[in-house]
């Protein structure tokens, strides 16, 4: 008995997740049973939160559509100029994205908080907690664990390709169009709470004596009680913010 096959083509950045010999070209795939296109796509590598459009024989379908032999399946990522203007399976980007990150992305979480984005991170989140919080609070899950990203609960999610946190930040900023939404230095890098302004008198005894003499502008965290001021670290972060804005202008 001949095998049941369909033709698949993975487009754009989703090729990062498929075998090298299948990247950028159509290939045949042997069907096992009658899987949904979501399950079929993930069996080939790409996680469903990064999929934006699925076409079967040129017509858009949703993730629940059952794969059938003899058909042609095209899978497109989000934020790709080649994506057809048809019905999407991927959700729209929230007006003000909120994030949750896995244990390996602690430094990235600090960068996102520095830019003013509500970002949850702990070093003891279990996989099911990450998926559940992402779903229940409509947070973008950032993780380099494909198993977590492929959990059915996860709707919004992205797999940073880079391993350097600063480069990961550029990826995420581009993926979610964050430059126009940045509110730098408005959130506590340590605990994620919104910061409030403070007078020198209010922070007296909570900052080094030299700092209190040199600075008149402070911010304080109502959560962890940390105090922040525009020192050398602030200057480095401001340079990073300006670099991100220039990247948007040049893209």
PDB file of C-alpha atoms in Angstrom:
ATOM      1  CA  UNK A   1       0.000   0.000   0.000  1.00  0.00           C
ATOM      2  CA  UNK A   2       1.410   3.425  -0.962  1.00  0.00           C
ATOM      3  CA  UNK A   3       2.150   5.905   1.811  1.00  0.00           C
ATOM      4  CA  UNK A   4      -0.114   8.884   2.405  1.00  0.00           C
ATOM      5  CA  UNK A   5       1.783  12.082   1.670  1.00  0.00           C
ATOM      6  CA  UNK A   6       1.336  15.810   1.448  1.00  0.00           C
ATOM      7  CA  UNK A   7       3.664  18.602   0.365  1.00  0.00           C
ATOM      8  CA  UNK A   8       4.952  21.066   2.960  1.00  0.00           C
ATOM      9  CA  UNK A   9       6.868  24.315   2.683  1.00  0.00           C
ATOM     10  CA  UNK A  10       8.085  26.247   5.722  1.00  0.00           C
ATOM     11  CA  UNK A  11       8.726  29.938   5.109  1.00  0.00           C
ATOM     12  CA  UNK A  12      10.978  32.632   6.538  1.00  0.00           C
ATOM     13  CA  UNK A  13      12.311  32.512  10.080  1.00  0.00           C
ATOM     14  CA  UNK A  14      10.402  29.284  10.815  1.00  0.00           C
ATOM     15  CA  UNK A  15      13.131  27.515   8.856  1.00  0.00           C
ATOM     16  CA  UNK A  16      15.323  27.953  11.951  1.00  0.00           C
ATOM     17  CA  UNK A  17      13.410  25.035  13.456  1.00  0.00           C
ATOM     18  CA  UNK A  18      13.429  22.521  10.588  1.00  0.00           C
ATOM     19  CA  UNK A  19      16.058  20.103   9.318  1.00  0.00           C
ATOM     20  CA  UNK A  20      18.669  21.826   7.093  1.00  0.00           C
ATOM     21  CA  UNK A  21      17.760  19.794   4.011  1.00  0.00           C
ATOM     22  CA  UNK A  22      14.147  20.996   4.238  1.00  0.00           C
ATOM     23  CA  UNK A  23      14.789  24.712   4.648  1.00  0.00           C
ATOM     24  CA  UNK A  24      13.430  27.092   2.034  1.00  0.00           C
ATOM     25  CA  UNK A  25      11.965  24.436  -0.211  1.00  0.00           C
ATOM     26  CA  UNK A  26       8.931  22.200  -0.593  1.00  0.00           C
ATOM     27  CA  UNK A  27       9.241  18.644   0.707  1.00  0.00           C
ATOM     28  CA  UNK A  28       6.988  15.646   1.043  1.00  0.00           C
ATOM     29  CA  UNK A  29       5.803  14.441   4.415  1.00  0.00           C
ATOM     30  CA  UNK A  30       4.253  11.085   5.206  1.00  0.00           C
ATOM     31  CA  UNK A  31       1.028  11.402   7.169  1.00  0.00           C
ATOM     32  CA  UNK A  32       0.530   9.344  10.302  1.00  0.00           C
ATOM     33  CA  UNK A  33      -3.169   9.261  11.092  1.00  0.00           C
ATOM     34  CA  UNK A  34      -5.124  12.492  10.640  1.00  0.00           C
ATOM     35  CA  UNK A  35      -3.286  15.174  12.664  1.00  0.00           C
ATOM     36  CA  UNK A  36      -4.338  18.777  13.001  1.00  0.00           C
ATOM     37  CA  UNK A  37      -2.111  21.150  11.056  1.00  0.00           C
ATOM     38  CA  UNK A  38      -0.907  22.521  14.417  1.00  0.00           C
ATOM     39  CA  UNK A  39       0.339  19.107  15.513  1.00  0.00           C
ATOM     40  CA  UNK A  40       1.831  18.394  12.102  1.00  0.00           C
ATOM     41  CA  UNK A  41       3.707  21.712  12.002  1.00  0.00           C
ATOM     42  CA  UNK A  42       5.104  21.222  15.503  1.00  0.00           C
ATOM     43  CA  UNK A  43       6.184  17.673  14.658  1.00  0.00           C
ATOM     44  CA  UNK A  44       8.343  19.252  11.952  1.00  0.00           C
ATOM     45  CA  UNK A  45       9.926  21.705  14.402  1.00  0.00           C
ATOM     46  CA  UNK A  46       8.288  25.162  14.427  1.00  0.00           C
ATOM     47  CA  UNK A  47       6.407  26.087  17.632  1.00  0.00           C
ATOM     48  CA  UNK A  48       2.837  27.234  17.019  1.00  0.00           C
ATOM     49  CA  UNK A  49       3.182  30.676  18.723  1.00  0.00           C
ATOM     50  CA  UNK A  50       5.593  31.704  15.965  1.00  0.00           C
ATOM     51  CA  UNK A  51       3.220  30.642  13.171  1.00  0.00           C
ATOM     52  CA  UNK A  52       1.092  33.434  11.688  1.00  0.00           C
ATOM     53  CA  UNK A  53      -0.501  32.022   8.526  1.00  0.00           C
ATOM     54  CA  UNK A  54      -1.269  28.455   7.403  1.00  0.00           C
ATOM     55  CA  UNK A  55      -2.410  27.792   3.834  1.00  0.00           C
ATOM     56  CA  UNK A  56      -3.763  24.511   2.479  1.00  0.00           C
ATOM     57  CA  UNK A  57      -3.790  24.502  -1.309  1.00  0.00           C
ATOM     58  CA  UNK A  58      -3.521  28.284  -1.137  1.00  0.00           C
ATOM     59  CA  UNK A  59      -6.488  28.816   1.184  1.00  0.00           C
ATOM     60  CA  UNK A  60      -6.093  29.959   4.817  1.00  0.00           C
ATOM     61  CA  UNK A  61      -7.000  27.445   7.557  1.00  0.00           C
ATOM     62  CA  UNK A  62      -6.862  27.438  11.350  1.00  0.00           C
ATOM     63  CA  UNK A  63      -4.764  25.214  13.583  1.00  0.00           C
ATOM     64  CA  UNK A  64      -7.604  22.714  14.052  1.00  0.00           C
ATOM     65  CA  UNK A  65      -7.807  21.916  10.324  1.00  0.00           C
ATOM     66  CA  UNK A  66      -7.028  18.260   9.646  1.00  0.00           C
ATOM     67  CA  UNK A  67      -4.106  17.516   7.332  1.00  0.00           C
ATOM     68  CA  UNK A  68      -5.063  15.484   4.281  1.00  0.00           C
ATOM     69  CA  UNK A  69      -3.005  13.545   1.783  1.00  0.00           C
ATOM     70  CA  UNK A  70      -2.374  15.052  -1.601  1.00  0.00           C
ATOM     71  CA  UNK A  71      -2.634  18.628  -0.345  1.00  0.00           C
ATOM     72  CA  UNK A  72      -0.045  21.394  -0.200  1.00  0.00           C
ATOM     73  CA  UNK A  73       0.719  23.058   3.149  1.00  0.00           C
ATOM     74  CA  UNK A  74       2.464  26.449   3.420  1.00  0.00           C
ATOM     75  CA  UNK A  75       3.446  27.775   6.852  1.00  0.00           C
ATOM     76  CA  UNK A  76       4.446  31.417   7.412  1.00  0.00           C
ATOM     77  CA  UNK A  77       5.921  33.218  10.437  1.00  0.00           C
ATOM     78  CA  UNK A  78       4.825  36.504  11.955  1.00  0.00           C
ATOM     79  CA  UNK A  79       6.544  39.787  11.038  1.00  0.00           C
ATOM     80  CA  UNK A  80       7.589  38.569   7.605  1.00  0.00           C
ATOM     81  CA  UNK A  81       6.999  40.729   4.497  1.00  0.00           C
ATOM     82  CA  UNK A  82       6.229  37.623   2.418  1.00  0.00           C
ATOM     83  CA  UNK A  83       3.244  36.615   4.589  1.00  0.00           C
ATOM     84  CA  UNK A  84       0.056  36.656   2.475  1.00  0.00           C
ATOM     85  CA  UNK A  85      -2.634  39.151   3.494  1.00  0.00           C
ATOM     86  CA  UNK A  86      -5.166  36.543   4.531  1.00  0.00           C
ATOM     87  CA  UNK A  87      -6.789  35.313   7.718  1.00  0.00           C
ATOM     88  CA  UNK A  88      -4.155  34.680  10.357  1.00  0.00           C
ATOM     89  CA  UNK A  89      -3.898  31.983  12.995  1.00  0.00           C
ATOM     90  CA  UNK A  90      -1.433  34.061  14.996  1.00  0.00           C
ATOM     91  CA  UNK A  91      -2.888  36.614  17.452  1.00  0.00           C
ATOM     92  CA  UNK A  92      -2.297  40.354  17.000  1.00  0.00           C
ATOM     93  CA  UNK A  93       0.505  41.947  18.987  1.00  0.00           C
ATOM     94  CA  UNK A  94      -0.925  43.529  22.165  1.00  0.00           C
ATOM     95  CA  UNK A  95      -0.937  47.323  22.244  1.00  0.00           C
ATOM     96  CA  UNK A  96       1.415  47.218  25.242  1.00  0.00           C
ATOM     97  CA  UNK A  97       3.000  43.743  25.388  1.00  0.00           C
ATOM     98  CA  UNK A  98       3.692  42.170  28.758  1.00  0.00           C
ATOM     99  CA  UNK A  99       6.220  39.369  29.115  1.00  0.00           C
ATOM    100  CA  UNK A 100       7.122  36.297  31.115  1.00  0.00           C
ATOM    101  CA  UNK A 101      10.567  34.725  30.750  1.00  0.00           C
ATOM    102  CA  UNK A 102      12.067  31.381  31.640  1.00  0.00           C
ATOM    103  CA  UNK A 103      14.963  30.840  34.022  1.00  0.00           C
ATOM    104  CA  UNK A 104      17.665  31.165  31.364  1.00  0.00           C
ATOM    105  CA  UNK A 105      16.655  34.687  30.325  1.00  0.00           C
ATOM    106  CA  UNK A 106      17.220  36.610  33.541  1.00  0.00           C
ATOM    107  CA  UNK A 107      19.421  39.300  32.005  1.00  0.00           C
ATOM    108  CA  UNK A 108      16.956  39.811  29.165  1.00  0.00           C
ATOM    109  CA  UNK A 109      14.201  40.334  31.731  1.00  0.00           C
ATOM    110  CA  UNK A 110      16.272  43.138  33.288  1.00  0.00           C
ATOM    111  CA  UNK A 111      16.688  44.817  29.906  1.00  0.00           C
ATOM    112  CA  UNK A 112      12.942  44.655  29.202  1.00  0.00           C
ATOM    113  CA  UNK A 113      12.111  46.097  32.618  1.00  0.00           C
ATOM    114  CA  UNK A 114      14.669  48.834  32.006  1.00  0.00           C
ATOM    115  CA  UNK A 115      12.731  49.746  28.855  1.00  0.00           C
ATOM    116  CA  UNK A 116       9.547  49.956  30.929  1.00  0.00           C
ATOM    117  CA  UNK A 117       7.853  46.655  30.059  1.00  0.00           C
ATOM    118  CA  UNK A 118       5.939  44.604  32.621  1.00  0.00           C
ATOM    119  CA  UNK A 119       8.142  41.494  32.743  1.00  0.00           C
ATOM    120  CA  UNK A 120       7.796  38.490  35.044  1.00  0.00           C
ATOM    121  CA  UNK A 121      10.890  36.416  35.764  1.00  0.00           C
ATOM    122  CA  UNK A 122      11.880  34.070  38.572  1.00  0.00           C
ATOM    123  CA  UNK A 123      14.587  31.453  38.774  1.00  0.00           C
ATOM    124  CA  UNK A 124      12.137  28.805  39.981  1.00  0.00           C
ATOM    125  CA  UNK A 125       9.198  28.986  37.574  1.00  0.00           C
ATOM    126  CA  UNK A 126       8.101  25.474  36.579  1.00  0.00           C
ATOM    127  CA  UNK A 127       7.204  24.860  32.943  1.00  0.00           C
ATOM    128  CA  UNK A 128       3.498  24.537  33.709  1.00  0.00           C
ATOM    129  CA  UNK A 129       3.580  27.839  35.631  1.00  0.00           C
ATOM    130  CA  UNK A 130       5.179  29.635  32.694  1.00  0.00           C
ATOM    131  CA  UNK A 131       2.555  28.307  30.287  1.00  0.00           C
ATOM    132  CA  UNK A 132      -0.363  29.001  32.632  1.00  0.00           C
ATOM    133  CA  UNK A 133       0.693  32.568  33.495  1.00  0.00           C
ATOM    134  CA  UNK A 134       1.370  33.325  29.847  1.00  0.00           C
ATOM    135  CA  UNK A 135      -2.145  32.181  28.983  1.00  0.00           C
ATOM    136  CA  UNK A 136      -4.058  33.588  31.955  1.00  0.00           C
ATOM    137  CA  UNK A 137      -2.377  37.027  31.894  1.00  0.00           C
ATOM    138  CA  UNK A 138      -1.962  37.283  28.088  1.00  0.00           C
ATOM    139  CA  UNK A 139       1.796  37.566  28.445  1.00  0.00           C
ATOM    140  CA  UNK A 140       4.339  36.885  25.714  1.00  0.00           C
ATOM    141  CA  UNK A 141       6.347  33.844  26.773  1.00  0.00           C
ATOM    142  CA  UNK A 142      10.028  34.206  25.900  1.00  0.00           C
ATOM    143  CA  UNK A 143      11.915  30.937  26.206  1.00  0.00           C
ATOM    144  CA  UNK A 144      14.636  28.889  24.549  1.00  0.00           C
ATOM    145  CA  UNK A 145      12.851  25.706  25.603  1.00  0.00           C
ATOM    146  CA  UNK A 146      10.794  24.530  22.630  1.00  0.00           C
ATOM    147  CA  UNK A 147       8.905  22.064  24.790  1.00  0.00           C
ATOM    148  CA  UNK A 148       7.485  24.896  26.881  1.00  0.00           C
ATOM    149  CA  UNK A 149       6.719  27.038  23.837  1.00  0.00           C
ATOM    150  CA  UNK A 150       4.779  24.186  22.212  1.00  0.00           C
ATOM    151  CA  UNK A 151       2.443  23.699  25.179  1.00  0.00           C
ATOM    152  CA  UNK A 152      -1.140  24.112  24.002  1.00  0.00           C
ATOM    153  CA  UNK A 153      -1.887  26.800  26.624  1.00  0.00           C
ATOM    154  CA  UNK A 154       0.675  29.170  25.145  1.00  0.00           C
ATOM    155  CA  UNK A 155      -0.795  31.653  22.672  1.00  0.00           C
ATOM    156  CA  UNK A 156       1.811  34.413  22.640  1.00  0.00           C
ATOM    157  CA  UNK A 157       5.421  33.314  22.518  1.00  0.00           C
ATOM    158  CA  UNK A 158       8.829  33.632  20.906  1.00  0.00           C
ATOM    159  CA  UNK A 159      12.098  31.672  20.870  1.00  0.00           C
ATOM    160  CA  UNK A 160      15.074  34.091  20.956  1.00  0.00           C
ATOM    161  CA  UNK A 161      17.629  32.823  18.464  1.00  0.00           C
ATOM    162  CA  UNK A 162      20.587  34.676  19.952  1.00  0.00           C
ATOM    163  CA  UNK A 163      22.315  33.663  23.177  1.00  0.00           C
ATOM    164  CA  UNK A 164      23.714  37.087  24.118  1.00  0.00           C
ATOM    165  CA  UNK A 165      21.117  39.033  26.170  1.00  0.00           C
ATOM    166  CA  UNK A 166      21.736  42.346  24.389  1.00  0.00           C
ATOM    167  CA  UNK A 167      21.260  40.670  21.006  1.00  0.00           C
ATOM    168  CA  UNK A 168      18.157  38.892  22.318  1.00  0.00           C
ATOM    169  CA  UNK A 169      16.774  42.283  23.296  1.00  0.00           C
ATOM    170  CA  UNK A 170      17.205  43.568  19.734  1.00  0.00           C
ATOM    171  CA  UNK A 171      15.341  40.482  18.463  1.00  0.00           C
ATOM    172  CA  UNK A 172      12.418  40.963  20.839  1.00  0.00           C
ATOM    173  CA  UNK A 173      12.214  44.718  20.226  1.00  0.00           C
ATOM    174  CA  UNK A 174      12.026  44.089  16.475  1.00  0.00           C
ATOM    175  CA  UNK A 175       9.618  41.156  16.733  1.00  0.00           C
ATOM    176  CA  UNK A 176       7.083  43.079  18.833  1.00  0.00           C
ATOM    177  CA  UNK A 177       7.719  46.618  17.563  1.00  0.00           C
ATOM    178  CA  UNK A 178       8.647  47.889  21.006  1.00  0.00           C
ATOM    179  CA  UNK A 179      10.598  51.066  20.288  1.00  0.00           C
ATOM    180  CA  UNK A 180       7.521  53.310  20.147  1.00  0.00           C
ATOM    181  CA  UNK A 181       6.216  51.704  23.335  1.00  0.00           C
ATOM    182  CA  UNK A 182       9.386  52.060  25.426  1.00  0.00           C
ATOM    183  CA  UNK A 183       9.199  53.987  28.688  1.00  0.00           C
ATOM    184  CA  UNK A 184      12.830  53.765  29.844  1.00  0.00           C
ATOM    185  CA  UNK A 185      13.636  53.808  33.557  1.00  0.00           C
ATOM    186  CA  UNK A 186       9.994  53.692  34.637  1.00  0.00           C
ATOM    187  CA  UNK A 187      10.103  50.206  36.178  1.00  0.00           C
ATOM    188  CA  UNK A 188      12.264  48.517  38.810  1.00  0.00           C
ATOM    189  CA  UNK A 189      14.853  46.286  37.141  1.00  0.00           C
ATOM    190  CA  UNK A 190      15.013  44.088  40.240  1.00  0.00           C
ATOM    191  CA  UNK A 191      11.349  43.425  41.020  1.00  0.00           C
ATOM    192  CA  UNK A 192       9.322  44.829  38.091  1.00  0.00           C
ATOM    193  CA  UNK A 193       7.278  47.357  40.111  1.00  0.00           C
ATOM    194  CA  UNK A 194       6.604  50.827  38.619  1.00  0.00           C
ATOM    195  CA  UNK A 195       8.986  53.440  39.997  1.00  0.00           C
ATOM    196  CA  UNK A 196       8.043  56.745  41.580  1.00  0.00           C
ATOM    197  CA  UNK A 197      10.080  59.939  41.799  1.00  0.00           C
ATOM    198  CA  UNK A 198      11.735  60.819  45.083  1.00  0.00           C
ATOM    199  CA  UNK A 199      13.378  63.892  46.587  1.00  0.00           C
ATOM    200  CA  UNK A 200      16.860  63.866  48.110  1.00  0.00           C
ATOM    201  CA  UNK A 201      15.235  64.213  51.506  1.00  0.00           C
ATOM    202  CA  UNK A 202      13.108  61.099  50.950  1.00  0.00           C
ATOM    203  CA  UNK A 203      16.128  58.923  50.124  1.00  0.00           C
ATOM    204  CA  UNK A 204      18.446  60.360  52.763  1.00  0.00           C
ATOM    205  CA  UNK A 205      20.319  57.563  54.484  1.00  0.00           C
ATOM    206  CA  UNK A 206      19.418  55.096  51.725  1.00  0.00           C
ATOM    207  CA  UNK A 207      22.088  56.162  49.213  1.00  0.00           C
ATOM    208  CA  UNK A 208      25.842  56.696  49.611  1.00  0.00           C
ATOM    209  CA  UNK A 209      26.764  60.122  50.953  1.00  0.00           C
ATOM    210  CA  UNK A 210      28.605  61.115  47.774  1.00  0.00           C
ATOM    211  CA  UNK A 211      25.625  60.204  45.631  1.00  0.00           C
ATOM    212  CA  UNK A 212      23.310  62.310  47.774  1.00  0.00           C
ATOM    213  CA  UNK A 213      25.631  65.284  47.316  1.00  0.00           C
ATOM    214  CA  UNK A 214      26.036  64.917  43.537  1.00  0.00           C
ATOM    215  CA  UNK A 215      22.458  64.138  42.521  1.00  0.00           C
ATOM    216  CA  UNK A 216      19.095  65.780  43.003  1.00  0.00           C
ATOM    217  CA  UNK A 217      16.904  63.415  40.953  1.00  0.00           C
ATOM    218  CA  UNK A 218      16.025  59.982  42.333  1.00  0.00           C
ATOM    219  CA  UNK A 219      13.518  57.202  41.741  1.00  0.00           C
ATOM    220  CA  UNK A 220      12.400  54.681  44.300  1.00  0.00           C
ATOM    221  CA  UNK A 221      10.677  51.324  44.132  1.00  0.00           C
ATOM    222  CA  UNK A 222       7.628  50.902  46.369  1.00  0.00           C
ATOM    223  CA  UNK A 223       8.081  47.144  46.182  1.00  0.00           C
ATOM    224  CA  UNK A 224      11.690  46.368  47.117  1.00  0.00           C
ATOM    225  CA  UNK A 225      12.564  49.879  48.362  1.00  0.00           C
ATOM    226  CA  UNK A 226      15.560  50.225  46.044  1.00  0.00           C
ATOM    227  CA  UNK A 227      16.638  53.725  45.050  1.00  0.00           C
ATOM    228  CA  UNK A 228      17.865  54.620  41.572  1.00  0.00           C
ATOM    229  CA  UNK A 229      19.751  57.654  40.265  1.00  0.00           C
ATOM    230  CA  UNK A 230      21.350  58.629  36.922  1.00  0.00           C
ATOM    231  CA  UNK A 231      24.837  57.197  37.399  1.00  0.00           C
ATOM    232  CA  UNK A 232      27.195  55.455  34.960  1.00  0.00           C
ATOM    233  CA  UNK A 233      24.896  52.423  34.702  1.00  0.00           C
ATOM    234  CA  UNK A 234      22.059  54.753  33.711  1.00  0.00           C
ATOM    235  CA  UNK A 235      24.274  56.281  30.995  1.00  0.00           C
ATOM    236  CA  UNK A 236      25.067  52.849  29.539  1.00  0.00           C
ATOM    237  CA  UNK A 237      21.396  51.933  29.487  1.00  0.00           C
ATOM    238  CA  UNK A 238      20.508  55.269  27.865  1.00  0.00           C
ATOM    239  CA  UNK A 239      23.031  54.521  25.120  1.00  0.00           C
ATOM    240  CA  UNK A 240      21.348  51.150  24.583  1.00  0.00           C
ATOM    241  CA  UNK A 241      17.942  52.835  24.313  1.00  0.00           C
ATOM    242  CA  UNK A 242      19.289  55.229  21.681  1.00  0.00           C
ATOM    243  CA  UNK A 243      20.812  52.324  19.748  1.00  0.00           C
ATOM    244  CA  UNK A 244      17.447  50.546  19.688  1.00  0.00           C
ATOM    245  CA  UNK A 245      15.713  53.684  18.404  1.00  0.00           C
ATOM    246  CA  UNK A 246      18.268  54.054  15.622  1.00  0.00           C
ATOM    247  CA  UNK A 247      17.735  50.427  14.625  1.00  0.00           C
ATOM    248  CA  UNK A 248      14.036  51.133  14.126  1.00  0.00           C
ATOM    249  CA  UNK A 249      14.777  54.203  12.007  1.00  0.00           C
ATOM    250  CA  UNK A 250      17.135  52.200   9.780  1.00  0.00           C
ATOM    251  CA  UNK A 251      14.823  49.180   9.372  1.00  0.00           C
TER     252      UNK A 251
END
